[in-house]
Amino acid sequence: ARLPPEVNRVIYVRNLPFSISSEEMYELFGKYGAIRQIRIGNTKETRGTAYIVYEDIYDAKQAADHLSGFNVQNRYLIVLYYNPSRQNKKGNLKDQEEKLRAMQEKHGVDGEQHA
Ligand code: ADE
């Protein structure tokens, strides 16, 4: 059986309760098949989101089909397939600070006021 092109072994979940534990995540998403990895967002930007990697693409589809709109601790889950072009290419805060520091150095900004 063929699958639509957007279907992926990795699903991207939004609107998770901030308090959800890794164990609860494995319990919920593990119902649809063997999980290779779960990465739960832990920064200001990524809290409430997670990537779940299934061993089998058909299990990822079952999870997406069943858990999209599913209610967890009074929140409705948003389940998408992983799409690399939609990942935040700006990177994390540390990367941004390092980029800013490099730009300031290149252009001679020293943090002092100039007249
Ligand atoms: N960020 C926002 N939407 C995304 C998606 N579908 N996959 C990966 N990262 C995302």
Short mmCIF file of N, CA and C and ligand atoms in Angstrom, two decimals:
data_model
loop_
_atom_site.label_atom_id
_atom_site.label_comp_id
_atom_site.label_asym_id
_atom_site.label_seq_id
_atom_site.Cartn_x
_atom_site.Cartn_y
_atom_site.Cartn_z
N ALA A 1 0.84 -1.20 0.00
CA ALA A 1 0.00 0.00 0.00
C ALA A 1 0.88 1.25 0.00
N ARG A 2 0.54 2.21 -0.86
CA ARG A 2 1.34 3.44 -0.94
C ARG A 2 0.83 4.48 0.05
N LEU A 3 1.73 5.36 0.43
CA LEU A 3 1.39 6.41 1.40
C LEU A 3 1.59 7.77 0.74
N PRO A 4 0.83 8.77 1.16
CA PRO A 4 1.04 10.13 0.64
C PRO A 4 2.48 10.59 0.92
N PRO A 5 3.04 11.47 0.08
CA PRO A 5 4.45 11.85 0.20
C PRO A 5 4.82 12.54 1.51
N GLU A 6 3.87 13.20 2.16
CA GLU A 6 4.21 13.91 3.40
C GLU A 6 4.37 12.96 4.59
N VAL A 7 3.88 11.74 4.44
CA VAL A 7 3.96 10.78 5.55
C VAL A 7 5.41 10.41 5.81
N ASN A 8 5.75 10.34 7.09
CA ASN A 8 7.13 10.29 7.54
C ASN A 8 7.19 9.44 8.80
N ARG A 9 8.32 8.79 9.05
CA ARG A 9 8.48 8.05 10.32
C ARG A 9 8.53 8.98 11.52
N VAL A 10 8.75 10.28 11.27
CA VAL A 10 8.87 11.26 12.36
C VAL A 10 7.64 12.16 12.36
N ILE A 11 7.02 12.26 13.53
CA ILE A 11 5.91 13.21 13.65
C ILE A 11 6.33 14.36 14.57
N TYR A 12 5.73 15.51 14.31
CA TYR A 12 6.00 16.74 15.06
C TYR A 12 4.71 17.12 15.77
N VAL A 13 4.74 17.18 17.09
CA VAL A 13 3.54 17.40 17.89
C VAL A 13 3.62 18.76 18.58
N ARG A 14 2.53 19.51 18.52
CA ARG A 14 2.43 20.81 19.19
C ARG A 14 1.29 20.78 20.19
N ASN A 15 1.29 21.79 21.04
CA ASN A 15 0.23 22.01 22.03
C ASN A 15 0.22 20.94 23.13
N LEU A 16 1.36 20.35 23.39
CA LEU A 16 1.49 19.41 24.51
C LEU A 16 1.45 20.18 25.83
N PRO A 17 0.90 19.57 26.89
CA PRO A 17 1.02 20.19 28.21
C PRO A 17 2.51 20.33 28.57
N PHE A 18 2.90 21.48 29.12
CA PHE A 18 4.31 21.68 29.48
C PHE A 18 4.76 20.66 30.51
N SER A 19 3.80 20.14 31.29
CA SER A 19 4.15 19.26 32.40
C SER A 19 4.23 17.79 32.00
N ILE A 20 3.99 17.46 30.74
CA ILE A 20 3.96 16.04 30.36
C ILE A 20 5.36 15.43 30.51
N SER A 21 5.39 14.21 31.03
CA SER A 21 6.68 13.55 31.27
C SER A 21 7.06 12.68 30.08
N SER A 22 8.33 12.32 30.04
CA SER A 22 8.82 11.42 29.00
C SER A 22 8.09 10.08 29.07
N GLU A 23 7.83 9.59 30.29
CA GLU A 23 7.12 8.32 30.46
C GLU A 23 5.71 8.40 29.89
N GLU A 24 5.01 9.51 30.17
CA GLU A 24 3.66 9.69 29.63
C GLU A 24 3.69 9.76 28.10
N MET A 25 4.73 10.39 27.56
CA MET A 25 4.88 10.48 26.10
C MET A 25 5.04 9.09 25.49
N TYR A 26 5.90 8.27 26.09
CA TYR A 26 6.10 6.92 25.57
C TYR A 26 4.82 6.09 25.69
N GLU A 27 4.07 6.28 26.79
CA GLU A 27 2.81 5.55 26.96
C GLU A 27 1.81 5.93 25.88
N LEU A 28 1.66 7.23 25.65
CA LEU A 28 0.68 7.72 24.69
C LEU A 28 1.05 7.36 23.26
N PHE A 29 2.28 7.70 22.86
CA PHE A 29 2.67 7.51 21.46
C PHE A 29 3.09 6.07 21.17
N GLY A 30 3.46 5.34 22.23
CA GLY A 30 3.85 3.94 22.07
C GLY A 30 2.70 3.01 21.75
N LYS A 31 1.46 3.49 21.94
CA LYS A 31 0.29 2.66 21.63
C LYS A 31 0.23 2.31 20.14
N TYR A 32 0.90 3.09 19.30
CA TYR A 32 0.78 2.91 17.84
C TYR A 32 1.97 2.18 17.24
N GLY A 33 2.95 1.81 18.08
CA GLY A 33 4.07 1.03 17.56
C GLY A 33 5.37 1.38 18.25
N ALA A 34 6.41 0.66 17.86
CA ALA A 34 7.72 0.83 18.49
C ALA A 34 8.29 2.21 18.18
N ILE A 35 8.79 2.86 19.21
CA ILE A 35 9.35 4.20 19.09
C ILE A 35 10.87 4.12 19.16
N ARG A 36 11.52 4.79 18.21
CA ARG A 36 12.99 4.84 18.22
C ARG A 36 13.47 5.94 19.16
N GLN A 37 12.78 7.09 19.13
CA GLN A 37 13.25 8.23 19.93
C GLN A 37 12.13 9.25 20.12
N ILE A 38 12.12 9.90 21.27
CA ILE A 38 11.25 11.05 21.50
C ILE A 38 12.13 12.21 21.96
N ARG A 39 11.95 13.36 21.35
CA ARG A 39 12.66 14.57 21.78
C ARG A 39 11.61 15.60 22.17
N ILE A 40 11.58 15.94 23.45
CA ILE A 40 10.62 16.90 23.98
C ILE A 40 11.29 18.27 24.06
N GLY A 41 10.63 19.29 23.53
CA GLY A 41 11.17 20.65 23.55
C GLY A 41 11.34 21.15 24.97
N ASN A 42 12.47 21.76 25.26
CA ASN A 42 12.74 22.20 26.64
C ASN A 42 13.23 23.66 26.68
N THR A 43 13.11 24.38 25.57
CA THR A 43 13.48 25.80 25.58
C THR A 43 12.21 26.64 25.51
N LYS A 44 12.40 27.93 25.73
CA LYS A 44 11.28 28.88 25.65
C LYS A 44 10.53 28.71 24.32
N GLU A 45 11.29 28.54 23.25
CA GLU A 45 10.72 28.43 21.90
C GLU A 45 10.04 27.08 21.64
N THR A 46 10.57 26.03 22.23
CA THR A 46 10.15 24.68 21.82
C THR A 46 9.28 23.96 22.85
N ARG A 47 9.09 24.58 24.03
CA ARG A 47 8.25 23.94 25.04
C ARG A 47 6.84 23.68 24.47
N GLY A 48 6.27 22.52 24.80
CA GLY A 48 4.96 22.16 24.28
C GLY A 48 5.00 21.45 22.95
N THR A 49 6.22 21.21 22.45
CA THR A 49 6.38 20.48 21.19
C THR A 49 7.26 19.26 21.40
N ALA A 50 7.15 18.31 20.48
CA ALA A 50 8.02 17.13 20.55
C ALA A 50 8.14 16.51 19.16
N TYR A 51 9.27 15.85 18.96
CA TYR A 51 9.45 15.00 17.78
C TYR A 51 9.41 13.56 18.25
N ILE A 52 8.62 12.75 17.57
CA ILE A 52 8.54 11.33 17.90
C ILE A 52 8.95 10.54 16.66
N VAL A 53 9.97 9.72 16.83
CA VAL A 53 10.49 8.91 15.71
C VAL A 53 10.03 7.48 15.91
N TYR A 54 9.25 6.98 14.98
CA TYR A 54 8.81 5.58 15.00
C TYR A 54 9.77 4.72 14.20
N GLU A 55 9.80 3.44 14.54
CA GLU A 55 10.60 2.50 13.75
C GLU A 55 9.95 2.29 12.38
N ASP A 56 8.60 2.35 12.35
CA ASP A 56 7.85 1.98 11.15
C ASP A 56 6.96 3.14 10.71
N ILE A 57 7.04 3.48 9.45
CA ILE A 57 6.29 4.61 8.90
C ILE A 57 4.76 4.41 9.05
N TYR A 58 4.31 3.15 8.96
CA TYR A 58 2.87 2.89 9.09
C TYR A 58 2.40 3.16 10.52
N ASP A 59 3.24 2.93 11.49
CA ASP A 59 2.91 3.25 12.88
C ASP A 59 2.85 4.76 13.09
N ALA A 60 3.75 5.50 12.45
CA ALA A 60 3.72 6.96 12.53
C ALA A 60 2.39 7.48 11.97
N LYS A 61 1.95 6.87 10.85
CA LYS A 61 0.67 7.29 10.25
C LYS A 61 -0.50 6.98 11.18
N GLN A 62 -0.49 5.79 11.80
CA GLN A 62 -1.55 5.44 12.75
C GLN A 62 -1.59 6.45 13.91
N ALA A 63 -0.43 6.81 14.41
CA ALA A 63 -0.35 7.78 15.52
C ALA A 63 -0.90 9.14 15.07
N ALA A 64 -0.46 9.59 13.89
CA ALA A 64 -0.91 10.90 13.40
C ALA A 64 -2.42 10.88 13.19
N ASP A 65 -2.93 9.80 12.58
CA ASP A 65 -4.37 9.70 12.31
C ASP A 65 -5.19 9.69 13.60
N HIS A 66 -4.67 9.00 14.63
CA HIS A 66 -5.46 8.83 15.86
C HIS A 66 -5.25 9.94 16.89
N LEU A 67 -4.07 10.56 16.89
CA LEU A 67 -3.77 11.51 17.97
C LEU A 67 -3.95 12.98 17.57
N SER A 68 -4.17 13.24 16.30
CA SER A 68 -4.45 14.61 15.87
C SER A 68 -5.79 15.03 16.48
N GLY A 69 -5.77 16.08 17.29
CA GLY A 69 -6.98 16.52 17.97
C GLY A 69 -7.28 15.80 19.27
N PHE A 70 -6.41 14.86 19.63
CA PHE A 70 -6.61 14.10 20.88
C PHE A 70 -6.44 15.02 22.09
N ASN A 71 -7.30 14.81 23.09
CA ASN A 71 -7.27 15.66 24.28
C ASN A 71 -6.36 15.07 25.34
N VAL A 72 -5.36 15.86 25.75
CA VAL A 72 -4.43 15.46 26.81
C VAL A 72 -4.38 16.57 27.85
N GLN A 73 -4.80 16.26 29.06
CA GLN A 73 -4.79 17.23 30.15
C GLN A 73 -5.44 18.55 29.70
N ASN A 74 -6.61 18.43 29.07
CA ASN A 74 -7.41 19.58 28.62
C ASN A 74 -6.80 20.38 27.48
N ARG A 75 -5.87 19.76 26.73
CA ARG A 75 -5.32 20.42 25.53
C ARG A 75 -5.55 19.50 24.34
N TYR A 76 -5.73 20.08 23.16
CA TYR A 76 -5.95 19.29 21.95
C TYR A 76 -4.65 19.25 21.14
N LEU A 77 -4.12 18.06 20.95
CA LEU A 77 -2.83 17.90 20.28
C LEU A 77 -2.93 18.25 18.80
N ILE A 78 -1.89 18.88 18.32
CA ILE A 78 -1.71 19.14 16.90
C ILE A 78 -0.59 18.22 16.44
N VAL A 79 -0.89 17.35 15.49
CA VAL A 79 0.11 16.38 15.03
C VAL A 79 0.38 16.59 13.55
N LEU A 80 1.63 16.85 13.23
CA LEU A 80 2.07 17.05 11.84
C LEU A 80 3.17 16.05 11.54
N TYR A 81 3.45 15.82 10.27
CA TYR A 81 4.63 15.04 9.92
C TYR A 81 5.84 15.97 9.92
N TYR A 82 6.96 15.40 10.29
CA TYR A 82 8.20 16.18 10.27
C TYR A 82 8.44 16.70 8.86
N ASN A 83 8.79 17.99 8.79
CA ASN A 83 9.09 18.63 7.52
C ASN A 83 10.34 19.47 7.74
N PRO A 84 11.49 19.00 7.23
CA PRO A 84 12.76 19.69 7.53
C PRO A 84 12.74 21.16 7.11
N SER A 85 12.00 21.49 6.04
CA SER A 85 11.99 22.89 5.58
C SER A 85 11.23 23.79 6.54
N ARG A 86 10.51 23.20 7.51
CA ARG A 86 9.77 24.02 8.47
C ARG A 86 10.48 24.11 9.81
N GLN A 87 11.60 23.45 9.95
CA GLN A 87 12.36 23.55 11.20
C GLN A 87 12.93 24.95 11.33
N ASN A 88 13.06 25.41 12.57
CA ASN A 88 13.57 26.76 12.85
C ASN A 88 15.05 26.83 12.49
N LYS A 89 15.35 27.46 11.34
CA LYS A 89 16.73 27.53 10.88
C LYS A 89 17.54 28.61 11.61
N LYS A 90 16.84 29.44 12.39
CA LYS A 90 17.56 30.46 13.18
C LYS A 90 18.34 29.81 14.30
N GLY A 91 17.99 28.61 14.66
CA GLY A 91 18.73 27.87 15.69
C GLY A 91 18.34 28.31 17.07
N ASN A 92 19.04 27.79 18.06
CA ASN A 92 18.71 28.08 19.45
C ASN A 92 19.33 29.41 19.90
N LEU A 93 19.01 29.81 21.12
CA LEU A 93 19.46 31.11 21.64
C LEU A 93 20.98 31.20 21.68
N LYS A 94 21.65 30.13 22.09
CA LYS A 94 23.12 30.14 22.15
C LYS A 94 23.73 30.39 20.78
N ASP A 95 23.19 29.72 19.74
CA ASP A 95 23.67 29.91 18.38
C ASP A 95 23.47 31.37 17.95
N GLN A 96 22.30 31.94 18.30
CA GLN A 96 22.00 33.32 17.90
C GLN A 96 22.95 34.29 18.59
N GLU A 97 23.24 34.04 19.88
CA GLU A 97 24.16 34.92 20.61
C GLU A 97 25.56 34.84 20.01
N GLU A 98 25.96 33.63 19.65
CA GLU A 98 27.29 33.44 19.04
C GLU A 98 27.38 34.14 17.69
N LYS A 99 26.31 34.06 16.89
CA LYS A 99 26.27 34.74 15.59
C LYS A 99 26.38 36.25 15.78
N LEU A 100 25.63 36.79 16.77
CA LEU A 100 25.63 38.23 17.04
C LEU A 100 27.04 38.67 17.45
N ARG A 101 27.68 37.89 18.33
CA ARG A 101 29.02 38.22 18.80
C ARG A 101 30.01 38.24 17.62
N ALA A 102 29.89 37.27 16.72
CA ALA A 102 30.78 37.20 15.56
C ALA A 102 30.57 38.40 14.63
N MET A 103 29.30 38.81 14.45
CA MET A 103 29.00 39.97 13.60
C MET A 103 29.56 41.25 14.21
N GLN A 104 29.41 41.37 15.56
CA GLN A 104 29.91 42.57 16.25
C GLN A 104 31.42 42.66 16.11
N GLU A 105 32.09 41.51 16.23
CA GLU A 105 33.55 41.48 16.11
C GLU A 105 33.97 41.89 14.71
N LYS A 106 33.30 41.29 13.70
CA LYS A 106 33.62 41.56 12.29
C LYS A 106 33.48 43.05 11.97
N HIS A 107 32.45 43.69 12.55
CA HIS A 107 32.15 45.08 12.20
C HIS A 107 32.65 46.06 13.25
N GLY A 108 33.41 45.59 14.20
CA GLY A 108 34.08 46.47 15.15
C GLY A 108 33.16 47.10 16.17
N VAL A 109 32.05 46.46 16.50
CA VAL A 109 31.15 46.99 17.53
C VAL A 109 31.71 46.58 18.90
N ASP A 110 31.87 47.57 19.79
CA ASP A 110 32.47 47.25 21.08
C ASP A 110 31.51 47.44 22.24
N GLY A 111 30.25 47.75 21.98
CA GLY A 111 29.27 47.91 23.04
C GLY A 111 29.29 49.30 23.65
N GLU A 112 30.25 50.17 23.29
CA GLU A 112 30.31 51.55 23.80
C GLU A 112 29.45 52.45 22.91
N GLN A 113 29.01 53.57 23.48
CA GLN A 113 28.27 54.58 22.71
C GLN A 113 29.26 55.32 21.81
N HIS A 114 28.87 55.59 20.58
CA HIS A 114 29.67 56.40 19.67
C HIS A 114 28.94 57.70 19.36
N ALA A 115 29.64 58.83 19.34
CA ALA A 115 29.03 60.15 19.17
C ALA A 115 28.41 60.35 17.78
N1 ADE B 1 8.21 23.33 12.81
C1 ADE B 1 6.95 23.73 12.51
N2 ADE B 1 6.30 22.78 11.80
C2 ADE B 1 7.17 21.74 11.63
C3 ADE B 1 7.10 20.48 11.00
N3 ADE B 1 6.00 20.07 10.35
N4 ADE B 1 8.18 19.68 11.07
C4 ADE B 1 9.29 20.10 11.70
N5 ADE B 1 9.43 21.26 12.32
C5 ADE B 1 8.38 22.09 12.28
#
